[in-house]
CSV table of C-alpha atoms in Angstrom, one decimal:
chain,number,residue,atom,x,y,z
A,1,UNK,CA,58.8,182.4,-73.6
A,2,UNK,CA,59.1,179.6,-70.9
A,3,UNK,CA,57.4,181.4,-68.2
A,4,UNK,CA,54.4,181.4,-70.5
A,5,UNK,CA,54.6,177.9,-71.7
A,6,UNK,CA,54.4,177.2,-67.9
A,7,UNK,CA,51.2,179.3,-67.2
A,8,UNK,CA,49.8,177.6,-70.1
A,9,UNK,CA,50.4,174.2,-69.1
A,10,UNK,CA,49.1,174.9,-65.5
A,11,UNK,CA,46.0,176.5,-66.5
A,12,UNK,CA,44.8,173.2,-68.8
A,13,UNK,CA,46.0,171.6,-65.7
A,14,UNK,CA,43.5,173.3,-63.9
A,15,UNK,CA,40.6,173.3,-66.2
A,16,UNK,CA,41.2,169.3,-66.3
A,17,UNK,CA,41.1,169.1,-62.6
A,18,UNK,CA,37.8,171.1,-62.1
A,19,UNK,CA,35.8,169.4,-65.0
A,20,UNK,CA,37.0,165.9,-63.6
A,21,UNK,CA,36.0,167.5,-59.8
A,22,UNK,CA,32.7,168.5,-61.8
A,23,UNK,CA,32.1,165.3,-63.2
A,24,UNK,CA,32.7,163.6,-59.9
A,25,UNK,CA,29.8,165.8,-57.8
A,26,UNK,CA,27.7,165.5,-60.7
A,27,UNK,CA,27.9,161.6,-60.0
A,28,UNK,CA,27.9,161.3,-57.1
A,29,UNK,CA,25.0,163.7,-57.1
A,30,UNK,CA,22.9,161.1,-59.3
A,31,UNK,CA,24.0,158.5,-57.1
A,32,UNK,CA,22.4,160.1,-54.1
A,33,UNK,CA,19.1,161.2,-55.5
A,34,UNK,CA,19.0,157.3,-56.3
A,35,UNK,CA,19.8,156.0,-53.3
A,36,UNK,CA,17.8,158.8,-51.4
A,37,UNK,CA,14.8,158.0,-53.7
A,38,UNK,CA,14.8,154.6,-52.6
A,39,UNK,CA,15.5,155.2,-49.4
A,40,UNK,CA,12.8,158.2,-48.5
A,41,UNK,CA,9.2,158.2,-49.2
A,42,UNK,CA,9.3,156.6,-52.8
A,43,UNK,CA,10.9,152.8,-53.2
A,44,UNK,CA,11.8,153.0,-57.1
A,45,UNK,CA,11.7,149.4,-58.6
A,46,UNK,CA,12.0,148.3,-62.4
A,47,UNK,CA,10.4,145.5,-64.3
A,48,UNK,CA,8.2,144.1,-67.5
A,49,UNK,CA,5.1,144.0,-68.8
A,50,UNK,CA,3.6,141.2,-68.5
A,51,UNK,CA,0.0,140.1,-70.6
A,52,UNK,CA,-1.7,137.2,-70.4
A,53,UNK,CA,-1.5,135.2,-73.7
A,54,UNK,CA,-4.2,132.0,-74.6
A,55,UNK,CA,-3.9,129.4,-76.7
A,56,UNK,CA,-7.1,128.6,-78.7
A,57,UNK,CA,-8.2,125.6,-79.7
A,58,UNK,CA,-10.6,123.2,-81.2
A,59,UNK,CA,-11.4,120.1,-79.0
A,60,UNK,CA,-12.5,118.3,-81.9
A,61,UNK,CA,-10.4,117.3,-85.3
A,62,UNK,CA,-12.0,118.2,-88.4
A,63,UNK,CA,-11.8,120.3,-91.3
A,64,UNK,CA,-11.5,124.1,-90.8
A,65,UNK,CA,-14.5,126.1,-92.1
A,66,UNK,CA,-14.5,129.4,-91.5
A,67,UNK,CA,-11.8,132.0,-89.9
A,68,UNK,CA,-13.4,135.0,-88.9
A,69,UNK,CA,-10.5,137.0,-87.0
A,70,UNK,CA,-6.8,138.2,-88.6
A,71,UNK,CA,-4.0,139.2,-86.8
A,72,UNK,CA,-4.4,142.7,-85.0
A,73,UNK,CA,-7.9,142.3,-84.8
A,74,UNK,CA,-10.1,143.1,-81.3
A,75,UNK,CA,-12.0,140.7,-80.5
A,76,UNK,CA,-15.0,140.4,-77.2
A,77,UNK,CA,-15.9,137.2,-74.8
A,78,UNK,CA,-17.8,135.4,-76.4
A,79,UNK,CA,-16.9,135.8,-80.3
A,80,UNK,CA,-17.4,133.2,-83.0
A,81,UNK,CA,-13.8,133.0,-83.8
A,82,UNK,CA,-13.4,130.2,-86.1
A,83,UNK,CA,-15.7,127.1,-86.9
A,84,UNK,CA,-15.2,123.4,-88.0
A,85,UNK,CA,-17.2,121.8,-90.6
A,86,UNK,CA,-20.1,120.3,-88.1
A,87,UNK,CA,-21.7,118.1,-90.9
A,88,UNK,CA,-19.9,115.1,-89.6
A,89,UNK,CA,-21.0,115.9,-85.7
A,90,UNK,CA,-24.2,116.8,-86.8
A,91,UNK,CA,-25.1,113.3,-88.4
A,92,UNK,CA,-23.6,111.7,-85.0
A,93,UNK,CA,-25.8,113.8,-83.0
A,94,UNK,CA,-29.0,112.4,-85.4
A,95,UNK,CA,-27.9,108.9,-84.3
A,96,UNK,CA,-27.8,109.6,-80.6
A,97,UNK,CA,-31.0,111.2,-80.5
A,98,UNK,CA,-32.8,108.0,-82.4
A,99,UNK,CA,-30.6,105.8,-80.0
A,100,UNK,CA,-32.1,107.7,-76.6
A,101,UNK,CA,-35.7,107.3,-78.5
A,102,UNK,CA,-35.3,103.7,-78.8
A,103,UNK,CA,-34.2,103.1,-75.1
A,104,UNK,CA,-36.7,105.0,-74.1
A,105,UNK,CA,-39.3,103.4,-75.6
A,106,UNK,CA,-38.0,100.0,-74.2
A,107,UNK,CA,-37.9,101.3,-71.3
A,108,UNK,CA,-41.8,102.4,-71.3
A,109,UNK,CA,-42.9,99.1,-72.0
A,110,UNK,CA,-40.9,97.3,-69.4
A,111,UNK,CA,-42.8,99.7,-67.3
A,112,UNK,CA,-46.3,99.7,-68.5
A,113,UNK,CA,-45.9,95.6,-69.2
A,114,UNK,CA,-47.5,93.7,-72.0
A,115,UNK,CA,-50.6,94.7,-73.6
A,116,UNK,CA,-54.0,93.3,-73.0
A,117,UNK,CA,-54.5,91.5,-75.9
A,118,UNK,CA,-51.2,90.0,-74.8
A,119,UNK,CA,-52.7,88.8,-71.3
A,120,UNK,CA,-55.6,87.6,-73.2
A,121,UNK,CA,-53.6,85.3,-75.4
A,122,UNK,CA,-51.5,83.8,-72.4
A,123,UNK,CA,-55.4,82.7,-70.5
A,124,UNK,CA,-56.5,81.4,-74.0
A,125,UNK,CA,-53.3,79.2,-74.2
A,126,UNK,CA,-53.8,78.2,-70.5
A,127,UNK,CA,-57.4,77.2,-71.5
A,128,UNK,CA,-56.5,75.2,-74.2
A,129,UNK,CA,-53.5,73.4,-72.7
A,130,UNK,CA,-56.2,72.6,-69.9
A,131,UNK,CA,-58.4,70.9,-72.5
A,132,UNK,CA,-56.0,68.8,-73.8
A,133,UNK,CA,-54.9,67.6,-70.4
A,134,UNK,CA,-58.5,67.0,-69.5
A,135,UNK,CA,-58.5,64.5,-72.8
A,136,UNK,CA,-54.9,63.5,-72.0
A,137,UNK,CA,-56.2,62.0,-68.6
A,138,UNK,CA,-59.4,60.1,-69.9
A,139,UNK,CA,-57.5,58.4,-72.5
A,140,UNK,CA,-55.3,57.4,-69.8
A,141,UNK,CA,-58.3,56.0,-68.0
A,142,UNK,CA,-59.3,54.4,-71.4
A,143,UNK,CA,-56.2,52.7,-72.0
A,144,UNK,CA,-55.4,51.5,-68.4
A,145,UNK,CA,-59.4,49.9,-68.3
A,146,UNK,CA,-58.7,48.2,-71.6
A,147,UNK,CA,-55.1,46.8,-70.7
A,148,UNK,CA,-57.2,45.0,-67.5
A,149,UNK,CA,-59.6,43.1,-70.0
A,150,UNK,CA,-56.6,42.1,-72.6
A,151,UNK,CA,-58.3,45.2,-75.3
A,152,UNK,CA,-54.7,47.0,-74.7
A,153,UNK,CA,-51.2,46.3,-75.0
A,154,UNK,CA,-49.0,48.0,-71.9
A,155,UNK,CA,-46.9,50.1,-74.4
A,156,UNK,CA,-50.2,52.1,-75.6
A,157,UNK,CA,-51.1,52.6,-72.1
A,158,UNK,CA,-47.3,54.3,-71.2
A,159,UNK,CA,-47.6,56.2,-74.1
A,160,UNK,CA,-51.2,57.4,-72.8
A,161,UNK,CA,-49.5,58.0,-69.3
A,162,UNK,CA,-46.9,60.0,-70.9
A,163,UNK,CA,-49.4,62.3,-73.0
A,164,UNK,CA,-51.3,63.0,-69.5
A,165,UNK,CA,-48.1,64.0,-68.0
A,166,UNK,CA,-47.0,66.2,-70.8
A,167,UNK,CA,-50.1,67.5,-71.1
A,168,UNK,CA,-50.4,68.9,-67.0
A,169,UNK,CA,-46.5,70.4,-67.4
A,170,UNK,CA,-48.0,72.5,-70.3
A,171,UNK,CA,-50.9,73.9,-68.1
A,172,UNK,CA,-48.8,74.6,-65.2
A,173,UNK,CA,-46.1,76.3,-67.9
A,174,UNK,CA,-49.5,78.2,-69.5
A,175,UNK,CA,-50.6,79.5,-65.6
A,176,UNK,CA,-47.1,80.6,-65.4
A,177,UNK,CA,-47.4,82.5,-68.8
A,178,UNK,CA,-50.3,83.8,-67.5
A,179,UNK,CA,-49.3,85.5,-64.2
A,180,UNK,CA,-46.2,86.6,-65.6
A,181,UNK,CA,-48.0,88.7,-68.3
A,182,UNK,CA,-50.5,90.2,-65.3
A,183,UNK,CA,-47.2,91.1,-63.0
A,184,UNK,CA,-45.3,92.8,-65.8
A,185,UNK,CA,-41.5,92.7,-66.4
A,186,UNK,CA,-39.3,92.4,-62.9
A,187,UNK,CA,-37.4,95.5,-61.2
A,188,UNK,CA,-34.0,94.6,-62.6
A,189,UNK,CA,-35.4,94.4,-65.9
A,190,UNK,CA,-36.5,98.0,-65.2
A,191,UNK,CA,-33.1,98.7,-63.7
A,192,UNK,CA,-31.8,97.1,-66.7
A,193,UNK,CA,-33.6,99.4,-69.0
A,194,UNK,CA,-33.4,102.3,-67.0
A,195,UNK,CA,-29.5,102.3,-67.5
A,196,UNK,CA,-30.0,101.6,-71.0
A,197,UNK,CA,-31.8,104.8,-71.5
A,198,UNK,CA,-28.8,106.8,-69.1
A,199,UNK,CA,-26.1,105.4,-71.4
A,200,UNK,CA,-27.7,106.4,-74.4
A,201,UNK,CA,-28.4,109.8,-72.9
A,202,UNK,CA,-24.6,110.3,-72.3
A,203,UNK,CA,-23.8,109.2,-75.9
A,204,UNK,CA,-26.0,112.3,-77.0
A,205,UNK,CA,-24.6,114.5,-74.4
A,206,UNK,CA,-21.2,113.6,-75.4
A,207,UNK,CA,-22.3,113.8,-79.8
A,208,UNK,CA,-24.0,117.3,-78.4
A,209,UNK,CA,-21.1,118.5,-76.8
A,210,UNK,CA,-18.7,117.2,-79.7
A,211,UNK,CA,-20.8,119.6,-82.0
A,212,UNK,CA,-20.8,122.3,-80.2
A,213,UNK,CA,-17.1,122.4,-80.1
A,214,UNK,CA,-16.7,123.1,-84.0
A,215,UNK,CA,-17.8,126.9,-83.0
A,216,UNK,CA,-14.3,128.1,-81.5
A,217,UNK,CA,-15.3,131.1,-79.3
A,218,UNK,CA,-12.9,134.3,-77.3
A,219,UNK,CA,-12.6,133.6,-73.8
A,220,UNK,CA,-12.2,136.5,-73.4
A,221,UNK,CA,-11.5,140.5,-74.4
A,222,UNK,CA,-8.6,140.6,-76.3
A,223,UNK,CA,-6.2,140.6,-79.7
A,224,UNK,CA,-5.6,138.0,-81.9
A,225,UNK,CA,-1.7,138.3,-82.0
A,226,UNK,CA,-1.2,135.5,-84.4
A,227,UNK,CA,-3.1,133.3,-86.8
A,228,UNK,CA,-2.0,129.9,-87.3
A,229,UNK,CA,-4.4,128.3,-89.5
A,230,UNK,CA,-6.6,128.6,-92.7
A,231,UNK,CA,-10.0,127.9,-93.7
A,232,UNK,CA,-9.9,124.4,-95.7
A,233,UNK,CA,-6.9,122.9,-93.0
A,234,UNK,CA,-7.5,120.0,-91.2
A,235,UNK,CA,-6.5,120.2,-88.0
A,236,UNK,CA,-6.3,117.8,-85.0
A,237,UNK,CA,-7.8,118.2,-81.6
A,238,UNK,CA,-5.5,120.4,-79.3
A,239,UNK,CA,-4.1,122.0,-82.6
A,240,UNK,CA,-3.3,125.7,-81.9
A,241,UNK,CA,-5.7,127.7,-84.1
A,242,UNK,CA,-5.1,131.6,-82.9
A,243,UNK,CA,-3.3,132.9,-80.1
A,244,UNK,CA,-5.3,135.6,-78.3
A,245,UNK,CA,-3.1,138.4,-76.1
A,246,UNK,CA,-6.0,139.5,-72.7
A,247,UNK,CA,-6.9,142.8,-72.4
A,248,UNK,CA,-7.1,142.3,-69.0
A,249,UNK,CA,-5.7,141.5,-66.4
A,250,UNK,CA,-1.8,143.5,-66.8
A,251,UNK,CA,0.5,142.8,-64.9
A,252,UNK,CA,4.0,144.5,-64.3
A,253,UNK,CA,6.9,141.7,-63.7
A,254,UNK,CA,9.4,143.1,-60.9
A,255,UNK,CA,12.2,142.4,-58.5
A,256,UNK,CA,13.0,143.9,-55.5
A,257,UNK,CA,16.0,143.6,-53.5
A,258,UNK,CA,16.4,142.0,-49.9
A,259,UNK,CA,17.2,145.2,-48.4
A,260,UNK,CA,14.0,146.5,-49.4
A,261,UNK,CA,11.9,143.8,-49.1
A,262,UNK,CA,10.5,144.6,-45.7
A,263,UNK,CA,9.4,148.2,-47.1
A,264,UNK,CA,6.7,146.7,-49.8
A,265,UNK,CA,3.8,144.2,-48.7
A,266,UNK,CA,0.6,142.7,-51.0
A,267,UNK,CA,-2.0,145.3,-51.6
A,268,UNK,CA,0.5,148.6,-51.7
A,269,UNK,CA,-0.5,151.0,-54.2
A,270,UNK,CA,2.1,151.9,-56.9
A,271,UNK,CA,2.5,154.4,-59.7
A,272,UNK,CA,4.1,153.1,-63.2
A,273,UNK,CA,5.8,155.0,-65.9
A,274,UNK,CA,7.2,153.9,-69.4
A,275,UNK,CA,9.5,155.2,-71.7
A,276,UNK,CA,7.4,155.9,-74.6
A,277,UNK,CA,4.8,158.1,-72.7
A,278,UNK,CA,4.4,160.6,-70.6
A,279,UNK,CA,1.2,158.7,-69.0
A,280,UNK,CA,1.3,157.3,-65.0
A,281,UNK,CA,-0.5,154.0,-64.5
A,282,UNK,CA,-2.1,153.1,-61.4
A,283,UNK,CA,-1.5,149.9,-59.8
A,284,UNK,CA,-0.9,147.7,-56.4
A,285,UNK,CA,1.7,145.2,-55.6
A,286,UNK,CA,-0.4,141.8,-56.1
A,287,UNK,CA,1.8,138.8,-55.1
A,288,UNK,CA,5.5,138.9,-53.6
A,289,UNK,CA,7.4,135.6,-54.3
A,290,UNK,CA,8.1,133.8,-51.5
A,291,UNK,CA,11.5,133.2,-52.5
A,292,UNK,CA,14.6,134.4,-53.7
A,293,UNK,CA,16.3,134.1,-57.2
A,294,UNK,CA,18.9,135.5,-59.2
A,295,UNK,CA,18.6,139.1,-60.6
A,296,UNK,CA,17.5,138.7,-64.4
A,297,UNK,CA,19.2,139.9,-66.7
A,298,UNK,CA,16.0,142.2,-67.6
A,299,UNK,CA,16.4,144.1,-64.8
A,300,UNK,CA,18.2,147.5,-65.3
A,301,UNK,CA,19.8,148.8,-62.3
A,302,UNK,CA,23.5,147.8,-62.3
A,303,UNK,CA,23.5,147.4,-58.3
A,304,UNK,CA,21.2,144.3,-58.4
A,305,UNK,CA,22.5,142.7,-61.1
A,306,UNK,CA,24.5,140.4,-58.7
A,307,UNK,CA,22.1,139.9,-55.8
A,308,UNK,CA,19.6,137.9,-54.3
A,309,UNK,CA,16.1,139.2,-55.4
A,310,UNK,CA,12.1,139.0,-54.8
A,311,UNK,CA,9.9,138.4,-58.3
A,312,UNK,CA,6.3,140.5,-57.1
A,313,UNK,CA,3.7,141.2,-59.4
A,314,UNK,CA,1.8,144.4,-59.5
A,315,UNK,CA,-1.5,144.3,-61.3
A,316,UNK,CA,-2.3,147.2,-63.2
A,317,UNK,CA,-5.8,149.1,-62.7
A,318,UNK,CA,-6.4,151.2,-65.4
A,319,UNK,CA,-4.4,149.5,-68.7
A,320,UNK,CA,-4.5,150.7,-72.1
A,321,UNK,CA,-3.3,149.5,-75.5
A,322,UNK,CA,-0.2,151.5,-74.8
A,323,UNK,CA,1.4,148.6,-72.4
A,324,UNK,CA,2.5,146.0,-74.5
A,325,UNK,CA,4.2,143.1,-73.8
A,326,UNK,CA,7.3,143.0,-72.3
A,327,UNK,CA,7.8,147.0,-71.9
A,328,UNK,CA,10.2,148.1,-69.5
A,329,UNK,CA,8.8,149.9,-67.4
A,330,UNK,CA,9.6,151.8,-64.2
A,331,UNK,CA,7.3,150.9,-60.3
A,332,UNK,CA,7.6,154.0,-57.5
A,333,UNK,CA,6.1,152.5,-54.4
A,334,UNK,CA,5.0,155.1,-51.7
A,335,UNK,CA,6.3,153.9,-48.5
A,336,UNK,CA,5.4,156.4,-45.9
A,337,UNK,CA,4.3,155.0,-42.9
A,338,UNK,CA,1.0,156.6,-43.8
A,339,UNK,CA,0.7,154.4,-46.9
A,340,UNK,CA,-1.0,151.6,-45.3
A,341,UNK,CA,-1.4,148.1,-47.2
A,342,UNK,CA,-4.6,147.5,-48.7
A,343,UNK,CA,-6.1,144.6,-49.1
A,344,UNK,CA,-4.0,142.3,-52.3
A,345,UNK,CA,-5.5,142.1,-55.5
A,346,UNK,CA,-7.5,139.5,-57.1
């Protein structure tokens, strides 16, 4: 009985030893395959899908009049996603249009000069001033002659002479006014009128831009991931209305260890796998960071968690809706000598 019990114990110990040896062999084999994959023809990296997002907002404040899309809706570039109440901006644009017309009319007047009727009026004013001057000169001579005979006083003579001088001055002023009417406005006045017109046109352009900004257009094809406002809401300028996830470009953010850094280069083709489907996405390395950083927690490989790595960006050539923000992916890089690097993706 003792021999039989001893035999059973030896048999159990042998079974445990065989199982342990098998476990070690499997683990060693898995580790060897992983290292062989990274040291052979294929370098395996791990990363996450990185899809660009855009926060859409109006450049002008106002009351939201329309919200055309909801969360999950697909939009195309140029689609009218939302609109503000445009009435205040339409009125401001009308006022700016009127200011432009006024400035243009004033400039036209300066360039054309006075009307023929105004020139004729200036000529008649000169004739009238000349007639008054002739009469004043005659009265001055007559009073001077009467003074010599004692029929007039010195005070009367002085008054007649002053009236004659004033009449001569009026003649000169009328002559200058006629000359100005004939020559038109000065170049400086025309330049000032042109500047006023340019300022009015700039104000009109600003009003037109503000009016156009009451419509929110999609900058690119994408998917609405957040609808922040509703119709009737008052919004300030630059206040987010929608969050849009862009369809393209789709990137993968990955990391490579320093020992493998020399085995890859921008432009090298890659294959990207996800855990959710068997589809293989084609892409290429578009950017490798020149600065090292600590391995982020999102990297799934245990042997890299304490190492310094370099961030790289993979550009997916054929993305679809199955690739979602933050999704973990596996990247295989063909590092055979014949797999030369292509030009980096833009």
